[in-house]
Short mmCIF file of C-alpha atoms and ligand atoms in Angstrom, two decimals:
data_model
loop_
_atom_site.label_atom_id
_atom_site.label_comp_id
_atom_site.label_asym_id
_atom_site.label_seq_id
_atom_site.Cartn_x
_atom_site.Cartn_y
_atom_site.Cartn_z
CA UNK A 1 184.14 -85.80 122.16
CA UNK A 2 185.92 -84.94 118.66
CA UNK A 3 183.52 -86.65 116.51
CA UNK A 4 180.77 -85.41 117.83
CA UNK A 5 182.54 -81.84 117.37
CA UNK A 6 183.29 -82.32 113.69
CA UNK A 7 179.28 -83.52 113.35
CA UNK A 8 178.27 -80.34 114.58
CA UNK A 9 180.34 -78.48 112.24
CA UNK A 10 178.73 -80.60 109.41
CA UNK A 11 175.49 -79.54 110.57
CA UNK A 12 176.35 -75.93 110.76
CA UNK A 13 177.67 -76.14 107.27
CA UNK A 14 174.50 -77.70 106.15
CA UNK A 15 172.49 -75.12 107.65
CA UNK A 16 174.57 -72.17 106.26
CA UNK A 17 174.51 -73.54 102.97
CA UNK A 18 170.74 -73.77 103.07
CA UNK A 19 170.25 -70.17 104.27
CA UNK A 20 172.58 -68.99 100.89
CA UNK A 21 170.08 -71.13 98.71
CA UNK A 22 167.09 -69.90 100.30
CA UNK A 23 168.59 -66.13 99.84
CA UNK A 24 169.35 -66.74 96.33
CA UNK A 25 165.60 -67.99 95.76
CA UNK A 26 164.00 -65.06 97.59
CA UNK A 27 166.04 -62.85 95.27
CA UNK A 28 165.36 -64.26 92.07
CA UNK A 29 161.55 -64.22 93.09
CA UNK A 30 161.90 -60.62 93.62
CA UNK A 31 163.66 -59.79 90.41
CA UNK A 32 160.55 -61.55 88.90
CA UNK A 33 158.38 -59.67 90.16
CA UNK A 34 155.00 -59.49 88.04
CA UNK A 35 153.25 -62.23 87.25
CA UNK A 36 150.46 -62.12 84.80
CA UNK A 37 147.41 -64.94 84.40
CA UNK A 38 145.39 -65.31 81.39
CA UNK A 39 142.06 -67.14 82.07
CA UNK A 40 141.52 -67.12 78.00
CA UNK A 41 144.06 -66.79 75.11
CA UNK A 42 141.85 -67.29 72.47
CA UNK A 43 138.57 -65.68 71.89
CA UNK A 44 135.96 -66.35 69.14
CA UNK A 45 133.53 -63.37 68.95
CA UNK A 46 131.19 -61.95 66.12
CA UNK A 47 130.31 -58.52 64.79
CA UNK A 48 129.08 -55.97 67.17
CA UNK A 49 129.63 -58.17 70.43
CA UNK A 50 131.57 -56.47 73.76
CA UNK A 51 134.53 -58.25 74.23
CA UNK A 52 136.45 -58.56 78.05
CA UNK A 53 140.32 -58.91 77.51
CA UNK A 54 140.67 -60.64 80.77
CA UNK A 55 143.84 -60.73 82.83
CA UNK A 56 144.79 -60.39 86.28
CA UNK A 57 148.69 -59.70 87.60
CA UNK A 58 150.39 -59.31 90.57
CA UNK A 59 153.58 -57.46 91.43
CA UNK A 60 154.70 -54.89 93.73
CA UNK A 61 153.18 -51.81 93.96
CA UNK A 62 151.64 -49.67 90.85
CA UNK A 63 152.50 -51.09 87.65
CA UNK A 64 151.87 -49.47 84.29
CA UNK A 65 149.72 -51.34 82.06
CA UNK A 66 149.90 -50.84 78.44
CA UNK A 67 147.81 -52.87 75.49
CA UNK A 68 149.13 -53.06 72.12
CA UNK A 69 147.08 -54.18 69.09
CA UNK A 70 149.04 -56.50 66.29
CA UNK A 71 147.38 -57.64 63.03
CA UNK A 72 148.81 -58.01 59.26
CA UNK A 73 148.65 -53.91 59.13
CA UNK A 74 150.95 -53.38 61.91
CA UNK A 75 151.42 -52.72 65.68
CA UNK A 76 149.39 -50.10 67.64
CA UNK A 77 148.62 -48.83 70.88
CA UNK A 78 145.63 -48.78 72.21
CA UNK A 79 146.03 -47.92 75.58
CA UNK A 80 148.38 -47.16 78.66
CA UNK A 81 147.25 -46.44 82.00
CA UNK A 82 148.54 -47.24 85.93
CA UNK A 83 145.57 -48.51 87.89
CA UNK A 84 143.73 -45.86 89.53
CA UNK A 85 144.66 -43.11 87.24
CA UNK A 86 142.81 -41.86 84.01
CA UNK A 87 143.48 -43.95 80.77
CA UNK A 88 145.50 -42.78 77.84
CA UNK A 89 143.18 -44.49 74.95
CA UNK A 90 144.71 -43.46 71.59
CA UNK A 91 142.98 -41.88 69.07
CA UNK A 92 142.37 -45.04 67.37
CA UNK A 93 140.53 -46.08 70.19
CA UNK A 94 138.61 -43.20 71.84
CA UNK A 95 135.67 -44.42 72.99
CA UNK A 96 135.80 -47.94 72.02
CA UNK A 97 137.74 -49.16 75.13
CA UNK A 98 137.51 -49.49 78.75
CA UNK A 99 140.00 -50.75 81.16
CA UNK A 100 139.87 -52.54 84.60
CA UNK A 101 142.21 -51.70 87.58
CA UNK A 102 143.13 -55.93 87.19
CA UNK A 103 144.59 -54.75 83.80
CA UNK A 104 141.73 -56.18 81.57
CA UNK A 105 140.50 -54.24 79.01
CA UNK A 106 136.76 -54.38 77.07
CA UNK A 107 136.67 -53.24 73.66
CA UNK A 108 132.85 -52.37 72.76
CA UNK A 109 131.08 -53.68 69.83
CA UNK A 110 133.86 -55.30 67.47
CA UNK A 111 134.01 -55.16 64.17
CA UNK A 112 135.53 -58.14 62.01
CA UNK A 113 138.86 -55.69 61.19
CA UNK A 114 139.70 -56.07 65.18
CA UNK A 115 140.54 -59.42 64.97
CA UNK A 116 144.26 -60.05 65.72
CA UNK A 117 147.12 -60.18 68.42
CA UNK A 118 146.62 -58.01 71.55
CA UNK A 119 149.27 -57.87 73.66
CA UNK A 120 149.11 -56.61 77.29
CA UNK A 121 152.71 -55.61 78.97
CA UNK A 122 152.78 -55.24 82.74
CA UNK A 123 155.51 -53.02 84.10
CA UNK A 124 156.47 -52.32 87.63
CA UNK A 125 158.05 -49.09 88.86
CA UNK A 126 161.14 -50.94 89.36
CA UNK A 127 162.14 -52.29 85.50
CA UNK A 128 160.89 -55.92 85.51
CA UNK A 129 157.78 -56.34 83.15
CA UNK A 130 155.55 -59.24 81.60
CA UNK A 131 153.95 -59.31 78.25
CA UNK A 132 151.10 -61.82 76.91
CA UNK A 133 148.92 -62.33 74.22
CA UNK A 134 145.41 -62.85 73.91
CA UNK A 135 144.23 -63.93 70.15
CA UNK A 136 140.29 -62.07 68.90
CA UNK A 137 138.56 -63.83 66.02
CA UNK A 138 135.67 -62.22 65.04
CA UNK A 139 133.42 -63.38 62.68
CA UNK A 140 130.59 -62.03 60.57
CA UNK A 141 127.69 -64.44 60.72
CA UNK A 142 126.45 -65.39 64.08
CA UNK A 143 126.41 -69.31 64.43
CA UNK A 144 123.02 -69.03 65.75
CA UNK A 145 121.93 -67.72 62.24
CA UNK A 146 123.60 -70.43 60.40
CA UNK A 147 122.32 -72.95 62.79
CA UNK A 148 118.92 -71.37 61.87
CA UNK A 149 119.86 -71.48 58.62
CA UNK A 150 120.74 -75.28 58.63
CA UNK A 151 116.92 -75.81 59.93
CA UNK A 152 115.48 -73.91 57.63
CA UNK A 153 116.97 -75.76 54.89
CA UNK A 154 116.03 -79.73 56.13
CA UNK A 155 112.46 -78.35 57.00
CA UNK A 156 112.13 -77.44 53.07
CA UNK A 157 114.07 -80.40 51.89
CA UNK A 158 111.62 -82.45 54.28
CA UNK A 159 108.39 -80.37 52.64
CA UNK A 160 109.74 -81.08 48.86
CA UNK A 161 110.13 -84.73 49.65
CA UNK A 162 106.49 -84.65 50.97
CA UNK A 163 105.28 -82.99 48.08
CA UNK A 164 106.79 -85.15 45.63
CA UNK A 165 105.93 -87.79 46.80
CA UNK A 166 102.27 -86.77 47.09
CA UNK A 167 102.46 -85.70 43.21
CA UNK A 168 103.92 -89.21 42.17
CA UNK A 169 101.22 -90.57 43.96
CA UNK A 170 98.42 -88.34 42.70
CA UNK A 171 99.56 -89.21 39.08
CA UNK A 172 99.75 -92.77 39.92
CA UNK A 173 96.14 -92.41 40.94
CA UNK A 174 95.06 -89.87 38.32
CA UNK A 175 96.59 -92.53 35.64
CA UNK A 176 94.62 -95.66 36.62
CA UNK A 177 91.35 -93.32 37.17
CA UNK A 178 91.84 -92.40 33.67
CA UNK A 179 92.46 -95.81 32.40
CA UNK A 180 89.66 -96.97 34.25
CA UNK A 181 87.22 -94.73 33.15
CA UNK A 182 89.08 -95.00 29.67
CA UNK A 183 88.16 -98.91 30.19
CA UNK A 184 84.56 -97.95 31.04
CA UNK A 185 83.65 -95.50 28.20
CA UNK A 186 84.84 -98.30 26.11
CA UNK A 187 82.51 -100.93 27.63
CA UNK A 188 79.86 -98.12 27.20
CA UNK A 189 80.24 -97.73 23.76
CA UNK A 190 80.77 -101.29 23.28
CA UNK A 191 76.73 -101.80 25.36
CA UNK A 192 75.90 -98.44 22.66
CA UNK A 193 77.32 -100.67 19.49
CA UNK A 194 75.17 -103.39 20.27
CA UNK A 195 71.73 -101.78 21.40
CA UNK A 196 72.45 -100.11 18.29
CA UNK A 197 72.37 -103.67 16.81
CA UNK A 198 70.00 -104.59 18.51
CA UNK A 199 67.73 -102.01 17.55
CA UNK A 200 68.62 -102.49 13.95
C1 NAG B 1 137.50 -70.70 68.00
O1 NAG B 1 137.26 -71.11 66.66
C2 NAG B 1 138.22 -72.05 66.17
C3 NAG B 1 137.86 -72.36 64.74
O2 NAG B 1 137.63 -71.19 64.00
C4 NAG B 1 138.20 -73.30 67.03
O3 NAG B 1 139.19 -74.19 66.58
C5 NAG B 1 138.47 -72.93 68.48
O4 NAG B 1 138.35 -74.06 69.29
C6 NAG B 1 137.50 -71.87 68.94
N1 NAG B 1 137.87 -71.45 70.30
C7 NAG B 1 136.97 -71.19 71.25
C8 NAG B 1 137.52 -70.75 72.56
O5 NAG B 1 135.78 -71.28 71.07
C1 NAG B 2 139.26 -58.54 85.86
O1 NAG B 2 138.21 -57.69 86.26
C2 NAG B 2 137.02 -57.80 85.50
C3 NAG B 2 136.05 -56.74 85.98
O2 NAG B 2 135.92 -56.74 87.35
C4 NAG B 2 136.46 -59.20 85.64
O3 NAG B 2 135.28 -59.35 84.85
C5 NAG B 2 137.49 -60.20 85.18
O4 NAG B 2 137.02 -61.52 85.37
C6 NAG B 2 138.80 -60.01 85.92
N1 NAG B 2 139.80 -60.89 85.34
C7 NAG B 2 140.37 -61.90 86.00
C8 NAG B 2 141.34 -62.74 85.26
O5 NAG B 2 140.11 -62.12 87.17
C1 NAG B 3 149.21 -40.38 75.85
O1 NAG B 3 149.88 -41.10 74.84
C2 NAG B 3 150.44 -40.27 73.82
C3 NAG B 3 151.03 -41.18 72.75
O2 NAG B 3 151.40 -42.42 73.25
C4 NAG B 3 151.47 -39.35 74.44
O3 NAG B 3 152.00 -38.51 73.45
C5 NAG B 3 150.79 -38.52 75.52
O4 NAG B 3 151.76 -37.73 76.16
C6 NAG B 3 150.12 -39.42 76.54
N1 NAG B 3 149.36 -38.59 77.47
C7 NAG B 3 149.39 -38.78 78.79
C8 NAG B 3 148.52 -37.89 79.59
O5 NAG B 3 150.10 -39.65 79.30
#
């Protein structure tokens, strides 16, 4: 009977101990509460394009989301709002953003100065927040135009080469025409030179 007993206490100590870690692990999961996923942290864009800012969180209840804009000029805001509720778009902004209830944000037709850092925070009622960053480069030229623009070029490098070559062989031709006929008016005034002879 006694070791048997003292097993069972082992296992009760086992089991105890577990429960504690479990505790521990459902706590620090709560004290983390948002998480935030960025499908895309880099975005290439050109001039006058609308561009998503796509995230997506999860937390417990309403958070506030706020966007921040970072570039070699300095930090701004450009928005704060709790999903549901009206935006606050500042003034730098007005009427060049719109925002999601998943916290993304679209900023309508970009210019090439946009291009920078933007930084989305995520911050529930409660304290515990998340920040990322999502990187905009945006361009002047579109690549289709420069692709275009590639084309363009090799179909008038391709015409040149076809028209040089037809000259060099036009003036190959036009030479031994002339030096043929050149050959012939000779032979004819050679024939002249002695009918002329002849005659005399
Ligand atoms: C954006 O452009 C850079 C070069 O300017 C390139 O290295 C990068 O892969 C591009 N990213 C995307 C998502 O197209
Ligand atoms: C957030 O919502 C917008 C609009 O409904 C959607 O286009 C976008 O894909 C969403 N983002 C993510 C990461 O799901
Ligand atoms: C909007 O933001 C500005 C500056 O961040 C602040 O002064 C103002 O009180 C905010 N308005 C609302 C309605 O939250």
């Amino acid at each position: 009977m006694r070791p048997l007993r003292t097993g069972q206490r082992k296992h009760h100590g086992v089991s105890l101990g577990f429960l504690a870690l479990s505790l521990t692990t459902a706590c620090c999961l709560q004290s983390q509460g948002v998480s935030l996923y960025i499908p895309q942290s880099t975005i290439n864009a050109t001039v006058k394009e609308d561009i998503l800012l796509s995230v997506e969180y999860s937390c417990h209840g309403v958070p506030t989301i706020e966007w921040k804009y970072t570039s070699n000029w300095g930090v701004q805001k450009i928005v704060e709002w709790k999903p549901g509720a009206q935006a606050n778009i500042s003034q730098s902004h007005k009427d060049r953003v719109g925002t999601f209830d998943n916290g993304s944000i679209q900023l309508f037709s970009v210019g090439v100065r946009d291009s920078g850092y933007y930084v989305v925070t995520v911050t529930e009622h409660l304290g515990s927040s998340q920040f990322g960053t999502i990187v905009l480069h945006v361009s002047e030229i579109l690549y289709e135009d420069l692709h275009f623009v590639a084309v363009f070029l090799a179909l008038l490098a391709a015409v040149a080469a076809v028209l040089i070559s037809l000259m060099w062989v036009c003036n190959k031709c036009a030479y031994k025409f002339q030096r043929k006929r050149r050959h012939k008016l000779k032979e004819n005034t050679a024939e002249e030179i002695e009918l002329q002879d002849v005659e005399c």
